[in-house]
Amino acid sequence: MPRPLGELEDSVMTRVWKWNRPVTVREVLEDLQQERSIAYTTVMTVLDNLHQKGWVRREAEGRAYRYEAVSTRAAYSAALMNEAWTQSDNPAAALVAFFGMMSPEQREALRDAVRMVQGPEETPAPQNPTAENPAVENPAAEKPAVENAAVENPVGENPAAAEGETGR
């Protein structure tokens, strides 16, 4: 599991990910200098550290190196989220709290992502009572526990706190 990047490492990797091509220390330096005063050797050290940690690969070009990301920002973010989730002693409550923090646009993006992972043949049909199916009286009772927990814990409340957990 990756440890979170430090502030300067993140600034450097943001550029490497955004540019999506092999980059030199000089290119990263010049872009960073638009935001802050920073030395060439500092950027070189950060990129060398990122190489040693496995975040970038490098290829010699004359007396310098070109650095390229080993994985995407999305993969990095997913690994951080997965680590945080698996460290929870109540993963369902952690997911409910996380979903409760999301904007409507983020929840829609999550639904789209689930549809992509499941594929069209696995996407469940909506469980709403209809005239054709009067036997379905309480659709919430048939939903997975995580969805029921979301209904029972309004946005803004910490479900872990309700269970006496401190989160530590």
mmCIF file of C-alpha atoms in Angstrom:
data_model
loop_
_atom_site.group_PDB
_atom_site.id
_atom_site.type_symbol
_atom_site.label_atom_id
_atom_site.label_comp_id
_atom_site.label_asym_id
_atom_site.label_seq_id
_atom_site.Cartn_x
_atom_site.Cartn_y
_atom_site.Cartn_z
ATOM 1 C CA MET A 1 0.000 0.000 0.000
ATOM 2 C CA PRO A 2 1.351 3.394 -0.897
ATOM 3 C CA ARG A 3 1.864 5.928 1.820
ATOM 4 C CA PRO A 4 0.355 9.305 1.036
ATOM 5 C CA LEU A 5 2.682 11.543 -0.924
ATOM 6 C CA GLY A 6 4.170 14.523 0.841
ATOM 7 C CA GLU A 7 3.140 18.009 -0.256
ATOM 8 C CA LEU A 8 6.146 18.552 -2.552
ATOM 9 C CA GLU A 9 6.050 14.970 -3.859
ATOM 10 C CA ASP A 10 2.382 15.495 -4.713
ATOM 11 C CA SER A 11 3.164 18.757 -6.533
ATOM 12 C CA VAL A 12 5.816 16.997 -8.594
ATOM 13 C CA MET A 13 3.698 13.908 -9.302
ATOM 14 C CA THR A 14 0.726 16.099 -10.263
ATOM 15 C CA ARG A 15 2.807 17.473 -13.118
ATOM 16 C CA VAL A 16 4.138 14.068 -14.147
ATOM 17 C CA TRP A 17 0.597 12.669 -14.207
ATOM 18 C CA LYS A 18 -0.891 15.705 -15.963
ATOM 19 C CA TRP A 19 1.736 15.811 -18.699
ATOM 20 C CA ASN A 20 1.541 12.023 -19.209
ATOM 21 C CA ARG A 21 4.954 11.785 -20.837
ATOM 22 C CA PRO A 22 8.580 11.470 -19.728
ATOM 23 C CA VAL A 23 9.682 14.737 -18.076
ATOM 24 C CA THR A 24 12.987 16.273 -17.052
ATOM 25 C CA VAL A 25 13.901 17.868 -13.748
ATOM 26 C CA ARG A 26 14.212 21.201 -15.592
ATOM 27 C CA GLU A 27 10.624 21.013 -16.942
ATOM 28 C CA VAL A 28 9.187 20.253 -13.509
ATOM 29 C CA LEU A 29 11.375 22.952 -11.928
ATOM 30 C CA GLU A 30 10.260 25.653 -14.358
ATOM 31 C CA ASP A 31 6.601 24.823 -13.803
ATOM 32 C CA LEU A 32 6.966 24.689 -10.013
ATOM 33 C CA GLN A 33 8.785 28.025 -10.014
ATOM 34 C CA GLN A 34 5.568 29.679 -11.227
ATOM 35 C CA GLU A 35 4.136 28.883 -7.766
ATOM 36 C CA ARG A 36 7.128 28.949 -5.432
ATOM 37 C CA SER A 37 10.825 29.531 -5.111
ATOM 38 C CA ILE A 38 12.545 26.163 -5.412
ATOM 39 C CA ALA A 39 16.022 24.931 -6.325
ATOM 40 C CA TYR A 40 16.913 22.559 -9.153
ATOM 41 C CA THR A 41 18.598 20.205 -6.669
ATOM 42 C CA THR A 42 15.419 20.038 -4.569
ATOM 43 C CA VAL A 43 13.328 18.918 -7.546
ATOM 44 C CA MET A 44 16.079 16.488 -8.568
ATOM 45 C CA THR A 45 16.107 14.989 -5.047
ATOM 46 C CA VAL A 46 12.304 14.686 -4.963
ATOM 47 C CA LEU A 47 12.246 12.910 -8.343
ATOM 48 C CA ASP A 48 15.087 10.625 -7.233
ATOM 49 C CA ASN A 49 13.161 9.793 -4.041
ATOM 50 C CA LEU A 50 10.000 9.132 -6.077
ATOM 51 C CA HIS A 51 12.060 6.806 -8.280
ATOM 52 C CA GLN A 52 13.416 4.942 -5.259
ATOM 53 C CA LYS A 53 9.876 4.605 -3.871
ATOM 54 C CA GLY A 54 8.645 3.167 -7.181
ATOM 55 C CA TRP A 55 6.384 6.053 -8.226
ATOM 56 C CA VAL A 56 8.377 6.927 -11.364
ATOM 57 C CA ARG A 57 10.718 5.120 -13.707
ATOM 58 C CA ARG A 58 13.622 6.935 -15.264
ATOM 59 C CA GLU A 59 15.707 6.665 -18.370
ATOM 60 C CA ALA A 60 19.055 8.318 -18.889
ATOM 61 C CA GLU A 61 19.217 11.027 -21.519
ATOM 62 C CA GLY A 62 22.750 12.380 -21.750
ATOM 63 C CA ARG A 63 23.780 13.470 -18.256
ATOM 64 C CA ALA A 64 20.188 13.786 -17.043
ATOM 65 C CA TYR A 65 17.151 11.550 -16.644
ATOM 66 C CA ARG A 66 13.635 11.612 -18.002
ATOM 67 C CA TYR A 67 11.039 10.513 -15.455
ATOM 68 C CA GLU A 68 7.702 8.866 -16.196
ATOM 69 C CA ALA A 69 4.864 7.842 -13.855
ATOM 70 C CA VAL A 70 4.578 4.133 -13.122
ATOM 71 C CA SER A 71 0.818 4.351 -12.482
ATOM 72 C CA THR A 72 -1.981 6.890 -12.774
ATOM 73 C CA ARG A 73 -3.300 9.394 -10.242
ATOM 74 C CA ALA A 74 -6.569 7.439 -10.289
ATOM 75 C CA ALA A 75 -4.750 4.230 -9.285
ATOM 76 C CA TYR A 76 -2.931 6.118 -6.515
ATOM 77 C CA SER A 77 -6.193 7.602 -5.204
ATOM 78 C CA ALA A 78 -7.917 4.219 -5.363
ATOM 79 C CA ALA A 79 -5.097 2.580 -3.399
ATOM 80 C CA LEU A 80 -5.324 5.268 -0.693
ATOM 81 C CA MET A 81 -9.109 4.868 -0.451
ATOM 82 C CA ASN A 82 -8.817 1.090 -0.316
ATOM 83 C CA GLU A 83 -6.209 1.268 2.442
ATOM 84 C CA ALA A 84 -8.323 3.644 4.524
ATOM 85 C CA TRP A 85 -11.405 1.485 4.023
ATOM 86 C CA THR A 86 -9.711 -1.819 4.879
ATOM 87 C CA GLN A 87 -8.174 -0.319 8.034
ATOM 88 C CA SER A 88 -11.635 0.461 9.416
ATOM 89 C CA ASP A 89 -13.020 -1.892 12.026
ATOM 90 C CA ASN A 90 -16.479 -1.242 10.523
ATOM 91 C CA PRO A 91 -16.066 -0.987 6.732
ATOM 92 C CA ALA A 92 -19.809 -0.635 6.067
ATOM 93 C CA ALA A 93 -20.080 2.341 8.447
ATOM 94 C CA ALA A 94 -16.964 3.877 6.893
ATOM 95 C CA LEU A 95 -18.510 3.610 3.425
ATOM 96 C CA VAL A 96 -21.790 5.111 4.609
ATOM 97 C CA ALA A 97 -19.931 8.039 6.173
ATOM 98 C CA PHE A 98 -17.873 8.474 3.003
ATOM 99 C CA PHE A 99 -20.950 8.398 0.758
ATOM 100 C CA GLY A 100 -22.613 10.922 3.065
ATOM 101 C CA MET A 101 -19.748 13.353 2.416
ATOM 102 C CA MET A 102 -20.210 13.150 -1.355
ATOM 103 C CA SER A 103 -21.898 15.773 -3.461
ATOM 104 C CA PRO A 104 -24.750 14.663 -5.747
ATOM 105 C CA GLU A 105 -22.309 14.849 -8.678
ATOM 106 C CA GLN A 106 -19.832 12.596 -6.877
ATOM 107 C CA ARG A 107 -22.564 10.078 -6.048
ATOM 108 C CA GLU A 108 -23.586 10.038 -9.720
ATOM 109 C CA ALA A 109 -19.942 9.437 -10.692
ATOM 110 C CA LEU A 110 -19.885 6.563 -8.180
ATOM 111 C CA ARG A 111 -23.034 5.066 -9.723
ATOM 112 C CA ASP A 112 -21.444 5.352 -13.175
ATOM 113 C CA ALA A 113 -18.285 3.638 -11.913
ATOM 114 C CA VAL A 114 -20.283 0.783 -10.376
ATOM 115 C CA ARG A 115 -22.146 0.335 -13.671
ATOM 116 C CA MET A 116 -18.824 0.180 -15.542
ATOM 117 C CA VAL A 117 -17.416 -2.421 -13.164
ATOM 118 C CA GLN A 118 -20.574 -4.537 -13.126
ATOM 119 C CA GLY A 119 -21.297 -4.318 -16.811
ATOM 120 C CA PRO A 120 -24.782 -4.063 -18.311
ATOM 121 C CA GLU A 121 -25.744 -7.699 -17.636
ATOM 122 C CA GLU A 122 -25.088 -7.399 -13.895
ATOM 123 C CA THR A 123 -26.791 -4.068 -13.247
ATOM 124 C CA PRO A 124 -29.714 -4.845 -10.918
ATOM 125 C CA ALA A 125 -33.185 -3.685 -11.865
ATOM 126 C CA PRO A 126 -34.647 -0.967 -9.640
ATOM 127 C CA GLN A 127 -36.579 -2.400 -6.697
ATOM 128 C CA ASN A 128 -39.553 -0.048 -6.678
ATOM 129 C CA PRO A 129 -43.066 -1.303 -6.037
ATOM 130 C CA THR A 130 -45.128 -1.228 -9.204
ATOM 131 C CA ALA A 131 -48.597 -2.208 -10.290
ATOM 132 C CA GLU A 132 -47.083 -5.289 -11.966
ATOM 133 C CA ASN A 133 -45.358 -6.322 -8.719
ATOM 134 C CA PRO A 134 -47.629 -5.522 -5.751
ATOM 135 C CA ALA A 135 -45.818 -8.125 -3.597
ATOM 136 C CA VAL A 136 -42.951 -5.687 -3.080
ATOM 137 C CA GLU A 137 -44.208 -3.654 -0.134
ATOM 138 C CA ASN A 138 -40.942 -2.455 1.447
ATOM 139 C CA PRO A 139 -38.128 -2.095 -1.096
ATOM 140 C CA ALA A 140 -35.716 -0.775 1.597
ATOM 141 C CA ALA A 141 -35.968 -4.123 3.396
ATOM 142 C CA GLU A 142 -34.515 -5.893 0.360
ATOM 143 C CA LYS A 143 -31.542 -3.557 -0.141
ATOM 144 C CA PRO A 144 -28.054 -4.444 1.079
ATOM 145 C CA ALA A 145 -27.146 -3.449 4.641
ATOM 146 C CA VAL A 146 -24.925 -0.570 3.469
ATOM 147 C CA GLU A 147 -27.827 1.080 1.653
ATOM 148 C CA ASN A 148 -30.100 0.577 4.673
ATOM 149 C CA ALA A 149 -27.424 2.139 6.892
ATOM 150 C CA ALA A 150 -27.354 5.166 4.587
ATOM 151 C CA VAL A 151 -31.092 5.610 5.098
ATOM 152 C CA GLU A 152 -30.772 5.259 8.883
ATOM 153 C CA ASN A 153 -27.857 7.714 9.141
ATOM 154 C CA PRO A 154 -28.668 11.124 7.647
ATOM 155 C CA VAL A 155 -25.916 12.981 5.813
ATOM 156 C CA GLY A 156 -23.615 14.750 8.225
ATOM 157 C CA GLU A 157 -23.941 12.239 11.063
ATOM 158 C CA ASN A 158 -21.039 9.936 11.796
ATOM 159 C CA PRO A 159 -22.417 6.368 11.910
ATOM 160 C CA ALA A 160 -19.313 5.195 13.774
ATOM 161 C CA ALA A 161 -19.976 7.745 16.543
ATOM 162 C CA ALA A 162 -23.513 6.466 16.881
ATOM 163 C CA GLU A 163 -22.056 3.019 17.632
ATOM 164 C CA GLY A 164 -19.648 4.359 20.232
ATOM 165 C CA GLU A 165 -16.565 4.202 18.008
ATOM 166 C CA THR A 166 -13.997 6.942 18.236
ATOM 167 C CA GLY A 167 -12.308 6.298 14.916
ATOM 168 C CA ARG A 168 -8.954 5.777 16.609
#
